[in-house]
Amino acid sequence: MIAFSMRTSLRRGTALSALAAASTGLFAVPVSAQEVAPAGTTVPVPATPADDTSQDIIVTGSILRGTDSGISPVTTLTAENLDARGINTVQDAIQLLSSNNGPALTNSFTANGAFAGGASAVSLRGLSTSSTLVLFDGLRAAYYPLADDGSRNFVDLNTIPDDIVERVDVLRDGASSSYGADAIAGVVNIITKRSFKGIGGRVEAGISEDGVAANQRLTLTAGTGDLDEQGYNAYISGFYFRSEGVANKDLPGIFATDDQRSIGGPNGILNGQNAAGEINGFNVGSTFYVRPGTTGRYQILNPTAGCYAGPSVTPTQADLTRTNSNGQLVNGTLPVSNVCQEDLTYNYGNVTPDIERFGGSARFTAKVGDTSEAYLSVNFQQTRSSYYGLTGVIRGNAPTGILFPQFSTSSGAATFAPGSAVLTLPVYVCAARVNCTAANGTLNPNNPFAASGQTAQILGRNQERTYNETRSRVYRAAFGLNGTIFDDIDYNFSATAMHTDLRRLQDGYVYIQNLLNVIADGSYNFVNPGQNTQAVRDYLTPVNITDTSSDLYQTQVTFSKELFNLPGGPVQLGVGGSIFYEAVNAPSANPDNNGPTQRYFTINAFGTEGNRTVSSAFAEIQAPVFDQLDVNVSGRYDHYSTGQSNFSPKVGARFTPIRQLSVRGTWSRGFRIPSFAEANALPTTGYVSQSITNVPASFRAQYGAACADDATAATACPTYLTSYSIGSTTLASPNLQPEKSRSYTAGIQFSPVPNFTFTADYFNIKKTGAITSPSNAAAIAAYYAGQPIPAGFNVIPDAPDVNLQNGRPRIGFVESQLINSDTIFSEGIDFGLTGRVDFGGFQWRTAANVSWLIELSTTFPDGTKETYVDTLGNFNLTAGNGTFRWRGNWSNTFSFDKVDVTGTVNYVSGYDLSAEDQGGDYGDCSLNPGYVDCRVKSYLTADLNVSFNVNDNVTFYVNALNVFDRLPPIDPVTYGAHLYNPVQGGNGIFGRSFRAGAKFGF
């Protein structure tokens, strides 16, 4: 299949106008089958440098050499496809596949605190990143050292060497019979150039119309030698890529602020006033407040300096005396003046990180005798991803403990580590830091009540912004030898080694013990934080560096031979064996080995370590029974050094009753081995945002009748509840078994007229024993109701609301182990269309890809079932990004003598603001906060690319992305981005963008 996709948008246009434009042929969308490709290319590689592709076709999903039988559905992306679409990285192209759905990991998550910061991963069929296998030239790749959501290992798409990619095959079918574990949903096979002759490269730069999201790309490749005439080829290649990070404050309107009043929602700015001009609750940002003792109202610590990061407001008398229906003061701790407001999204929010990549590749290929060929390739790539986040926490709960209970500076509750207490400034400070008195110390300069002998409770955040950086260095080498022996036996030996070094650098995070120290000795100036020396700041927030790594070593050999002839042709048999070693070493970035205070606030404690060796044997038979019928049978046995083993069979057939029509289908079984992160992980916590109406009214009633009423809860409840996430903590789960799958496909390929092909492929995947966190809904409900917590769960309350110290706290964390439990079912249809018409003076090429996800559901052991398609479910797994029913693209190219024009329309369907795994019913709009429509709208965008061939050696091109400047629809529930869905919206959030470049070759 030829397929390529990219998402853009129409802000001021409409879906109807976009479709009308498409009908004129200016825009289009791509399509379908590996065995049918549209003629020509949209932006041709200059003619002089030669890419040699004369060798037998590498068939993804088969160990047999030769042409593709077309039995399994395959989407192919070529470098020319991506150029025509204006897509400048293979990572982007894979993310934009119509078959990519649900819990994909995009680069935007890096800037929003993702576990696997700095990485990107694909999720075919919505079955998660760990159920799609990514290969390089048919061989496995090393996992990214950090796990998606702290539990799913995957291959980082950012490690793909874009400059030497020949094509990407996406096998949309189970493939464990060929490749082993993890190929349940499909396979992405990155195929690099076999040879290159000449000198070629490109220079490219782009930016949005609003002046954000700037990006640049440089590539250069040089090669020599002709495999056919000289018997060898060698080439080297290098590239540089940079993408500028985008902050929320760079976006227009509602996407840049916490104030949602313009769409009928609450004013989420800290201490923001609602539509009636009222302040409900007291929430502190980066300005310090204190109060004497343990009761009463807070006051700003430094009235002269005023607010650090926002305006100041003065509460009304009504604000200060307002009570709820229970007679309790709503704002019992609210200062009488100098209440600082702070817009966290505007000040600190990020859309995408800064990304910088560079690398180099080299390959030498040579003929060996008359029938064999050998190659050696090496690659290096470095990727750096970074962003600045929120200011650092000083009053809060530490992350989940590993060896000790978590420490708290917000509460002294018994659930926290000994010594936990509300953060308090003592009367006296001294060098000894303990038992300070007038005799051995001095009055605390940070405590305005010290002279009267009173301690002071302090609120606020460290005024230094946190900084996060990941630096990945990937080293890969591969060797291959293939050819023919004994005249009729084809062989292929290959070996690869891949190593990833990942360094995480985190700065600005408060180290708990050092915070307690500077409070006790008075060395940190809380009154005027800007006057602290760099040495004091570095002591409070020491740089945290964590080195992690992963490895993959694999050797594989296959043999194939024609056995005998059937009416349809020769029967081929292939056999092979493989052995590979894989390892991950990802220590915790925030251990508590030395005690509960010897660690940082905020930084998650997750980590894992493990290694295993896998031995495999496999075989395949291709039988053309007669001219109209091909049958393929394959199987693979894998044995793991950790004790697991599995046999994966597959059967497929293709029937062609007439030349214009083929019917194909496959049946297979597969498996997914428990990841290192699932089996061996340290306690790992992910956070799930809570809709205010999902918190029971009986629990909200402690804040008054208006908060308990669903109709007014969004604006009447305090920020303590309206900005609320529950930490879902996963404990090590060493007794997990492999997930098993059964899948089948059934499809047709129809060519009614020459040069036009339509495909439709039905897929049906059932995964049993799925590794999952048990549903914590019952544990959450039990806590809210004051009932005993169900076995297998531990619910840890959060610190109390500062405005309701004696109230029942919200939930902080729910702890549990992973289990093999559920049955996950995915079903849908992929549609494809390719076509070409020559009009004499120009050529028209068209291609479309559409995926219809009919069902994605989970069935639990008790028989209950959750359905996710067209909703935000599976909420926990997708970061609230949901599961789209429809996704597609359509491209049209008009090729003239020297000019190619390509237009592309991209579509992602909308969804209901509900999720059955969040306690609601299917499609019941239960997650809607009450001020938006129940459905998030669909998203339709358009791109335009124009290229001009100056001569055989130089091509200029211009991309206009999101030509109608349409922003993504508003979604106030998803937590992968602020008020929009990053999987649905993609780069469309930047508005209209432009990119220009030149390709050359000599």
mmCIF file of N, CA, C and O in Angstrom, residues 747-805:
data_model
loop_
_atom_site.group_PDB
_atom_site.id
_atom_site.type_symbol
_atom_site.label_atom_id
_atom_site.label_comp_id
_atom_site.label_asym_id
_atom_site.label_seq_id
_atom_site.Cartn_x
_atom_site.Cartn_y
_atom_site.Cartn_z
ATOM 1 N N GLY A 747 -10.241 -9.489 3.317
ATOM 2 C CA GLY A 747 -10.270 -8.282 2.506
ATOM 3 C C GLY A 747 -10.407 -8.566 1.034
ATOM 4 O O GLY A 747 -10.321 -9.708 0.566
ATOM 5 N N ILE A 748 -10.625 -7.479 0.296
ATOM 6 C CA ILE A 748 -10.700 -7.558 -1.156
ATOM 7 C C ILE A 748 -9.797 -6.494 -1.750
ATOM 8 O O ILE A 748 -9.525 -5.462 -1.128
ATOM 9 N N GLN A 749 -9.326 -6.788 -2.955
ATOM 10 C CA GLN A 749 -8.607 -5.814 -3.756
ATOM 11 C C GLN A 749 -9.266 -5.802 -5.122
ATOM 12 O O GLN A 749 -9.349 -6.837 -5.798
ATOM 13 N N PHE A 750 -9.755 -4.641 -5.535
ATOM 14 C CA PHE A 750 -10.584 -4.548 -6.735
ATOM 15 C C PHE A 750 -10.010 -3.469 -7.645
ATOM 16 O O PHE A 750 -9.802 -2.326 -7.211
ATOM 17 N N SER A 751 -9.731 -3.841 -8.890
ATOM 18 C CA SER A 751 -9.213 -2.900 -9.882
ATOM 19 C C SER A 751 -10.185 -2.850 -11.053
ATOM 20 O O SER A 751 -10.013 -3.562 -12.048
ATOM 21 N N PRO A 752 -11.218 -2.032 -10.953
ATOM 22 C CA PRO A 752 -12.262 -2.027 -11.994
ATOM 23 C C PRO A 752 -11.769 -1.501 -13.332
ATOM 24 O O PRO A 752 -12.279 -1.893 -14.378
ATOM 25 N N VAL A 753 -10.800 -0.576 -13.296
ATOM 26 C CA VAL A 753 -10.231 -0.020 -14.522
ATOM 27 C C VAL A 753 -8.725 0.023 -14.354
ATOM 28 O O VAL A 753 -8.211 0.004 -13.232
ATOM 29 N N PRO A 754 -7.989 0.070 -15.425
ATOM 30 C CA PRO A 754 -6.528 0.114 -15.305
ATOM 31 C C PRO A 754 -6.070 1.296 -14.455
ATOM 32 O O PRO A 754 -6.629 2.394 -14.518
ATOM 33 N N ASN A 755 -5.050 1.046 -13.637
ATOM 34 C CA ASN A 755 -4.383 2.056 -12.814
ATOM 35 C C ASN A 755 -5.197 2.515 -11.609
ATOM 36 O O ASN A 755 -4.792 3.456 -10.932
ATOM 37 N N PHE A 756 -6.340 1.903 -11.348
ATOM 38 C CA PHE A 756 -7.111 2.233 -10.154
ATOM 39 C C PHE A 756 -7.332 0.958 -9.342
ATOM 40 O O PHE A 756 -7.751 -0.069 -9.883
ATOM 41 N N THR A 757 -7.066 1.044 -8.028
ATOM 42 C CA THR A 757 -7.238 -0.104 -7.144
ATOM 43 C C THR A 757 -7.923 0.338 -5.864
ATOM 44 O O THR A 757 -7.531 1.333 -5.248
ATOM 45 N N PHE A 758 -8.934 -0.415 -5.496
ATOM 46 C CA PHE A 758 -9.643 -0.187 -4.230
ATOM 47 C C PHE A 758 -9.425 -1.395 -3.333
ATOM 48 O O PHE A 758 -9.478 -2.545 -3.790
ATOM 49 N N THR A 759 -9.143 -1.158 -2.042
ATOM 50 C CA THR A 759 -8.990 -2.254 -1.091
ATOM 51 C C THR A 759 -9.867 -2.013 0.122
ATOM 52 O O THR A 759 -10.117 -0.868 0.511
ATOM 53 N N ALA A 760 -10.315 -3.085 0.704
ATOM 54 C CA ALA A 760 -11.041 -3.050 1.972
ATOM 55 C C ALA A 760 -10.618 -4.274 2.761
ATOM 56 O O ALA A 760 -10.725 -5.409 2.268
ATOM 57 N N ASP A 761 -10.102 -4.063 3.963
ATOM 58 C CA ASP A 761 -9.606 -5.163 4.804
ATOM 59 C C ASP A 761 -10.230 -5.089 6.185
ATOM 60 O O ASP A 761 -10.060 -4.103 6.908
ATOM 61 N N TYR A 762 -10.941 -6.137 6.531
ATOM 62 C CA TYR A 762 -11.552 -6.265 7.863
ATOM 63 C C TYR A 762 -10.535 -6.900 8.798
ATOM 64 O O TYR A 762 -9.816 -7.842 8.429
ATOM 65 N N PHE A 763 -10.432 -6.387 10.024
ATOM 66 C CA PHE A 763 -9.547 -6.990 11.016
ATOM 67 C C PHE A 763 -10.329 -7.280 12.289
ATOM 68 O O PHE A 763 -11.282 -6.568 12.636
ATOM 69 N N ASN A 764 -9.923 -8.324 12.975
ATOM 70 C CA ASN A 764 -10.589 -8.771 14.195
ATOM 71 C C ASN A 764 -9.509 -9.343 15.106
ATOM 72 O O ASN A 764 -8.894 -10.362 14.786
ATOM 73 N N ILE A 765 -9.229 -8.660 16.224
ATOM 74 C CA ILE A 765 -8.156 -9.057 17.137
ATOM 75 C C ILE A 765 -8.744 -9.258 18.528
ATOM 76 O O ILE A 765 -9.429 -8.374 19.059
ATOM 77 N N LYS A 766 -8.450 -10.382 19.102
ATOM 78 C CA LYS A 766 -8.886 -10.687 20.458
ATOM 79 C C LYS A 766 -7.661 -11.018 21.296
ATOM 80 O O LYS A 766 -6.925 -11.966 20.999
ATOM 81 N N LYS A 767 -7.435 -10.234 22.320
ATOM 82 C CA LYS A 767 -6.277 -10.426 23.201
ATOM 83 C C LYS A 767 -6.766 -10.889 24.557
ATOM 84 O O LYS A 767 -7.564 -10.207 25.208
ATOM 85 N N THR A 768 -6.295 -12.041 25.001
ATOM 86 C CA THR A 768 -6.734 -12.601 26.281
ATOM 87 C C THR A 768 -5.597 -12.560 27.292
ATOM 88 O O THR A 768 -4.422 -12.507 26.939
ATOM 89 N N GLY A 769 -5.977 -12.592 28.567
ATOM 90 C CA GLY A 769 -4.973 -12.481 29.624
ATOM 91 C C GLY A 769 -4.247 -11.162 29.565
ATOM 92 O O GLY A 769 -3.060 -11.066 29.920
ATOM 93 N N ALA A 770 -4.957 -10.120 29.126
ATOM 94 C CA ALA A 770 -4.328 -8.817 28.962
ATOM 95 C C ALA A 770 -3.780 -8.326 30.295
ATOM 96 O O ALA A 770 -4.443 -8.416 31.334
ATOM 97 N N ILE A 771 -2.568 -7.811 30.241
ATOM 98 C CA ILE A 771 -1.916 -7.277 31.441
ATOM 99 C C ILE A 771 -2.474 -5.890 31.699
ATOM 100 O O ILE A 771 -2.423 -5.011 30.834
ATOM 101 N N THR A 772 -3.001 -5.702 32.872
ATOM 102 C CA THR A 772 -3.693 -4.456 33.153
ATOM 103 C C THR A 772 -3.690 -4.156 34.634
ATOM 104 O O THR A 772 -3.486 -5.053 35.460
ATOM 105 N N SER A 773 -3.896 -2.913 34.943
ATOM 106 C CA SER A 773 -4.182 -2.557 36.336
ATOM 107 C C SER A 773 -5.632 -2.919 36.610
ATOM 108 O O SER A 773 -6.505 -2.628 35.792
ATOM 109 N N PRO A 774 -5.910 -3.556 37.718
ATOM 110 C CA PRO A 774 -7.314 -3.836 38.016
ATOM 111 C C PRO A 774 -8.084 -2.539 38.158
ATOM 112 O O PRO A 774 -7.536 -1.521 38.592
ATOM 113 N N SER A 775 -9.332 -2.562 37.761
ATOM 114 C CA SER A 775 -10.137 -1.350 37.859
ATOM 115 C C SER A 775 -10.190 -0.872 39.311
ATOM 116 O O SER A 775 -10.537 -1.625 40.221
ATOM 117 N N ASN A 776 -9.822 0.387 39.503
ATOM 118 C CA ASN A 776 -9.811 0.918 40.868
ATOM 119 C C ASN A 776 -11.101 1.640 41.216
ATOM 120 O O ASN A 776 -11.192 2.309 42.249
ATOM 121 N N ALA A 777 -12.124 1.507 40.353
ATOM 122 C CA ALA A 777 -13.379 2.220 40.578
ATOM 123 C C ALA A 777 -14.007 1.838 41.912
ATOM 124 O O ALA A 777 -14.520 2.693 42.643
ATOM 125 N N ALA A 778 -13.977 0.544 42.242
ATOM 126 C CA ALA A 778 -14.594 0.100 43.491
ATOM 127 C C ALA A 778 -13.837 0.654 44.696
ATOM 128 O O ALA A 778 -14.443 1.019 45.714
ATOM 129 N N ALA A 779 -12.506 0.706 44.603
ATOM 130 C CA ALA A 779 -11.712 1.233 45.712
ATOM 131 C C ALA A 779 -11.975 2.728 45.896
ATOM 132 O O ALA A 779 -12.096 3.219 47.031
ATOM 133 N N ILE A 780 -12.077 3.452 44.791
ATOM 134 C CA ILE A 780 -12.356 4.886 44.869
ATOM 135 C C ILE A 780 -13.742 5.131 45.459
ATOM 136 O O ILE A 780 -13.928 5.987 46.337
ATOM 137 N N ALA A 781 -14.723 4.361 44.992
ATOM 138 C CA ALA A 781 -16.089 4.516 45.501
ATOM 139 C C ALA A 781 -16.155 4.197 46.987
ATOM 140 O O ALA A 781 -16.858 4.870 47.752
ATOM 141 N N ALA A 782 -15.412 3.160 47.413
ATOM 142 C CA ALA A 782 -15.419 2.783 48.828
ATOM 143 C C ALA A 782 -14.828 3.894 49.693
ATOM 144 O O ALA A 782 -15.333 4.190 50.784
ATOM 145 N N TYR A 783 -13.757 4.517 49.212
ATOM 146 C CA TYR A 783 -13.160 5.618 49.982
ATOM 147 C C TYR A 783 -14.142 6.770 50.128
ATOM 148 O O TYR A 783 -14.342 7.305 51.224
ATOM 149 N N TYR A 784 -14.733 7.177 49.007
ATOM 150 C CA TYR A 784 -15.671 8.292 49.063
ATOM 151 C C TYR A 784 -16.834 7.999 50.016
ATOM 152 O O TYR A 784 -17.334 8.881 50.710
ATOM 153 N N ALA A 785 -17.259 6.725 50.051
ATOM 154 C CA ALA A 785 -18.411 6.350 50.869
ATOM 155 C C ALA A 785 -18.032 6.046 52.310
ATOM 156 O O ALA A 785 -18.903 5.750 53.137
ATOM 157 N N GLY A 786 -16.720 6.043 52.603
ATOM 158 C CA GLY A 786 -16.284 5.723 53.957
ATOM 159 C C GLY A 786 -16.370 4.246 54.285
ATOM 160 O O GLY A 786 -16.446 3.864 55.457
ATOM 161 N N GLN A 787 -16.341 3.390 53.240
ATOM 162 C CA GLN A 787 -16.443 1.942 53.420
ATOM 163 C C GLN A 787 -15.056 1.300 53.378
ATOM 164 O O GLN A 787 -14.081 1.921 52.944
ATOM 165 N N PRO A 788 -14.935 0.034 53.833
ATOM 166 C CA PRO A 788 -13.645 -0.666 53.759
ATOM 167 C C PRO A 788 -13.151 -0.755 52.318
ATOM 168 O O PRO A 788 -13.934 -0.976 51.397
ATOM 169 N N ILE A 789 -11.847 -0.607 52.131
ATOM 170 C CA ILE A 789 -11.246 -0.656 50.798
ATOM 171 C C ILE A 789 -11.154 -2.115 50.356
ATOM 172 O O ILE A 789 -10.722 -2.980 51.122
ATOM 173 N N PRO A 790 -11.544 -2.455 49.116
ATOM 174 C CA PRO A 790 -11.484 -3.850 48.647
ATOM 175 C C PRO A 790 -10.070 -4.408 48.708
ATOM 176 O O PRO A 790 -9.081 -3.673 48.598
ATOM 177 N N ALA A 791 -9.975 -5.725 48.866
ATOM 178 C CA ALA A 791 -8.682 -6.403 48.912
ATOM 179 C C ALA A 791 -7.927 -6.164 47.612
ATOM 180 O O ALA A 791 -8.510 -6.109 46.529
ATOM 181 N N GLY A 792 -6.607 -6.056 47.716
ATOM 182 C CA GLY A 792 -5.772 -5.835 46.546
ATOM 183 C C GLY A 792 -5.495 -4.372 46.257
ATOM 184 O O GLY A 792 -4.733 -4.060 45.335
ATOM 185 N N PHE A 793 -6.114 -3.473 47.025
ATOM 186 C CA PHE A 793 -5.928 -2.036 46.819
ATOM 187 C C PHE A 793 -5.531 -1.370 48.131
ATOM 188 O O PHE A 793 -5.881 -1.830 49.216
ATOM 189 N N ASN A 794 -4.810 -0.282 47.988
ATOM 190 C CA ASN A 794 -4.498 0.574 49.123
ATOM 191 C C ASN A 794 -4.764 2.008 48.700
ATOM 192 O O ASN A 794 -4.184 2.483 47.721
ATOM 193 N N VAL A 795 -5.658 2.688 49.391
ATOM 194 C CA VAL A 795 -5.997 4.068 49.061
ATOM 195 C C VAL A 795 -5.320 4.984 50.070
ATOM 196 O O VAL A 795 -5.520 4.838 51.287
ATOM 197 N N ILE A 796 -4.521 5.919 49.565
ATOM 198 C CA ILE A 796 -3.802 6.866 50.413
ATOM 199 C C ILE A 796 -4.438 8.235 50.247
ATOM 200 O O ILE A 796 -4.448 8.788 49.143
ATOM 201 N N PRO A 797 -4.985 8.790 51.333
ATOM 202 C CA PRO A 797 -5.603 10.122 51.219
ATOM 203 C C PRO A 797 -4.561 11.192 50.927
ATOM 204 O O PRO A 797 -3.384 11.073 51.302
ATOM 205 N N ASP A 798 -4.997 12.243 50.267
ATOM 206 C CA ASP A 798 -4.148 13.398 50.029
ATOM 207 C C ASP A 798 -4.132 14.270 51.288
ATOM 208 O O ASP A 798 -4.849 14.005 52.255
ATOM 209 N N ALA A 799 -3.316 15.315 51.257
ATOM 210 C CA ALA A 799 -3.335 16.282 52.354
ATOM 211 C C ALA A 799 -4.683 16.996 52.376
ATOM 212 O O ALA A 799 -5.305 17.202 51.326
ATOM 213 N N PRO A 800 -5.168 17.391 53.543
ATOM 214 C CA PRO A 800 -6.465 18.083 53.607
ATOM 215 C C PRO A 800 -6.429 19.416 52.872
ATOM 216 O O PRO A 800 -5.372 20.020 52.688
ATOM 217 N N ASP A 801 -7.578 19.866 52.468
ATOM 218 C CA ASP A 801 -7.726 21.201 51.899
ATOM 219 C C ASP A 801 -7.360 22.230 52.974
ATOM 220 O O ASP A 801 -7.826 22.150 54.104
ATOM 221 N N VAL A 802 -6.495 23.181 52.624
ATOM 222 C CA VAL A 802 -6.077 24.176 53.624
ATOM 223 C C VAL A 802 -7.273 24.991 54.114
ATOM 224 O O VAL A 802 -7.222 25.574 55.208
ATOM 225 N N ASN A 803 -8.354 25.033 53.333
ATOM 226 C CA ASN A 803 -9.538 25.782 53.739
ATOM 227 C C ASN A 803 -10.528 24.931 54.523
ATOM 228 O O ASN A 803 -11.536 25.438 55.000
ATOM 229 N N LEU A 804 -10.246 23.616 54.619
ATOM 230 C CA LEU A 804 -11.156 22.719 55.326
ATOM 231 C C LEU A 804 -10.305 21.645 56.002
ATOM 232 O O LEU A 804 -10.350 20.461 55.669
ATOM 233 N N GLN A 805 -9.520 22.095 56.989
ATOM 234 C CA GLN A 805 -8.519 21.227 57.600
ATOM 235 C C GLN A 805 -9.128 19.987 58.246
ATOM 236 O O GLN A 805 -8.491 18.933 58.291
#
